[in-house]
CSV table of C-alpha atoms in Angstrom, one decimal:
chain,number,residue,atom,x,y,z
A,117,UNK,CA,-91.7,-140.7,-152.5
A,118,UNK,CA,-93.5,-142.6,-155.3
A,119,UNK,CA,-94.9,-140.9,-158.3
A,120,UNK,CA,-97.9,-142.4,-160.6
A,121,UNK,CA,-97.1,-142.7,-164.1
A,122,UNK,CA,-98.6,-144.3,-167.2
A,123,UNK,CA,-97.0,-145.7,-170.3
A,124,UNK,CA,-98.0,-144.8,-174.0
A,125,UNK,CA,-97.1,-147.8,-175.4
A,126,UNK,CA,-98.8,-150.5,-173.4
A,127,UNK,CA,-101.4,-148.1,-171.7
A,128,UNK,CA,-99.9,-149.6,-168.2
A,129,UNK,CA,-100.4,-147.4,-165.2
A,130,UNK,CA,-98.2,-147.7,-162.3
A,131,UNK,CA,-96.2,-146.2,-159.4
A,132,UNK,CA,-92.3,-145.6,-159.5
A,133,UNK,CA,-89.8,-144.6,-156.9
A,134,UNK,CA,-87.9,-141.5,-157.4
A,135,UNK,CA,-84.9,-143.6,-158.4
A,136,UNK,CA,-86.8,-144.9,-161.7
A,137,UNK,CA,-87.3,-141.4,-163.1
A,138,UNK,CA,-85.0,-139.0,-164.6
A,139,UNK,CA,-85.7,-135.3,-165.0
A,140,UNK,CA,-84.0,-133.2,-167.8
A,141,UNK,CA,-84.2,-129.5,-167.7
A,142,UNK,CA,-83.2,-127.5,-170.8
A,143,UNK,CA,-83.3,-124.1,-172.2
A,144,UNK,CA,-87.0,-124.7,-173.3
A,145,UNK,CA,-90.0,-127.0,-173.3
A,146,UNK,CA,-88.4,-129.1,-176.1
A,147,UNK,CA,-85.6,-130.0,-173.9
A,148,UNK,CA,-87.2,-130.2,-170.6
A,149,UNK,CA,-88.6,-133.5,-169.9
A,150,UNK,CA,-88.8,-136.7,-167.4
A,151,UNK,CA,-88.2,-140.2,-168.6
A,152,UNK,CA,-88.5,-143.7,-167.1
A,153,UNK,CA,-88.6,-147.2,-168.5
A,154,UNK,CA,-92.0,-148.8,-168.4
A,155,UNK,CA,-91.9,-151.8,-165.7
A,156,UNK,CA,-94.5,-153.6,-167.8
A,157,UNK,CA,-93.3,-153.7,-171.5
A,158,UNK,CA,-90.0,-152.2,-170.9
A,159,UNK,CA,-90.3,-149.1,-173.4
A,160,UNK,CA,-88.3,-146.0,-172.7
A,161,UNK,CA,-90.9,-143.3,-172.1
A,162,UNK,CA,-90.0,-139.7,-172.5
A,163,UNK,CA,-92.7,-136.9,-171.5
A,164,UNK,CA,-92.7,-133.2,-171.4
A,165,UNK,CA,-92.2,-131.5,-167.9
A,166,UNK,CA,-93.6,-128.3,-167.2
A,167,UNK,CA,-93.1,-126.0,-164.0
A,168,UNK,CA,-95.5,-128.2,-161.9
A,169,UNK,CA,-93.8,-131.5,-162.9
A,170,UNK,CA,-90.3,-130.2,-162.3
A,171,UNK,CA,-91.6,-129.0,-158.6
A,172,UNK,CA,-92.8,-132.3,-157.9
A,173,UNK,CA,-90.0,-134.2,-159.1
A,174,UNK,CA,-87.3,-132.4,-157.7
A,175,UNK,CA,-89.0,-132.0,-154.5
A,176,UNK,CA,-89.4,-136.0,-154.5
A,177,UNK,CA,-85.7,-136.5,-154.9
A,178,UNK,CA,-85.7,-137.5,-158.7
A,179,UNK,CA,-82.4,-137.2,-160.1
A,180,UNK,CA,-82.1,-134.2,-162.4
A,181,UNK,CA,-79.7,-133.1,-165.1
A,182,UNK,CA,-79.6,-129.5,-166.3
A,183,UNK,CA,-78.5,-128.7,-169.7
A,184,UNK,CA,-76.4,-125.6,-170.2
A,185,UNK,CA,-76.0,-123.8,-173.7
A,186,UNK,CA,-72.9,-122.2,-174.8
A,187,UNK,CA,-73.0,-118.5,-175.3
């Protein structure tokens, strides 16, 4: 599966395979995001991930890291 993405640095628009994205699911919105490296300018990009994005990325095979907080 391929995902459309854009880079806020160079304004490039492109498609990435699942292997080019990483999803991090934390305890809240600040710690839940997806990230990738822009294939056009090399910038490290991090964007927030809401429920719909999480569903799409996990369903598409994107590697997911779940953060756990100590109680």
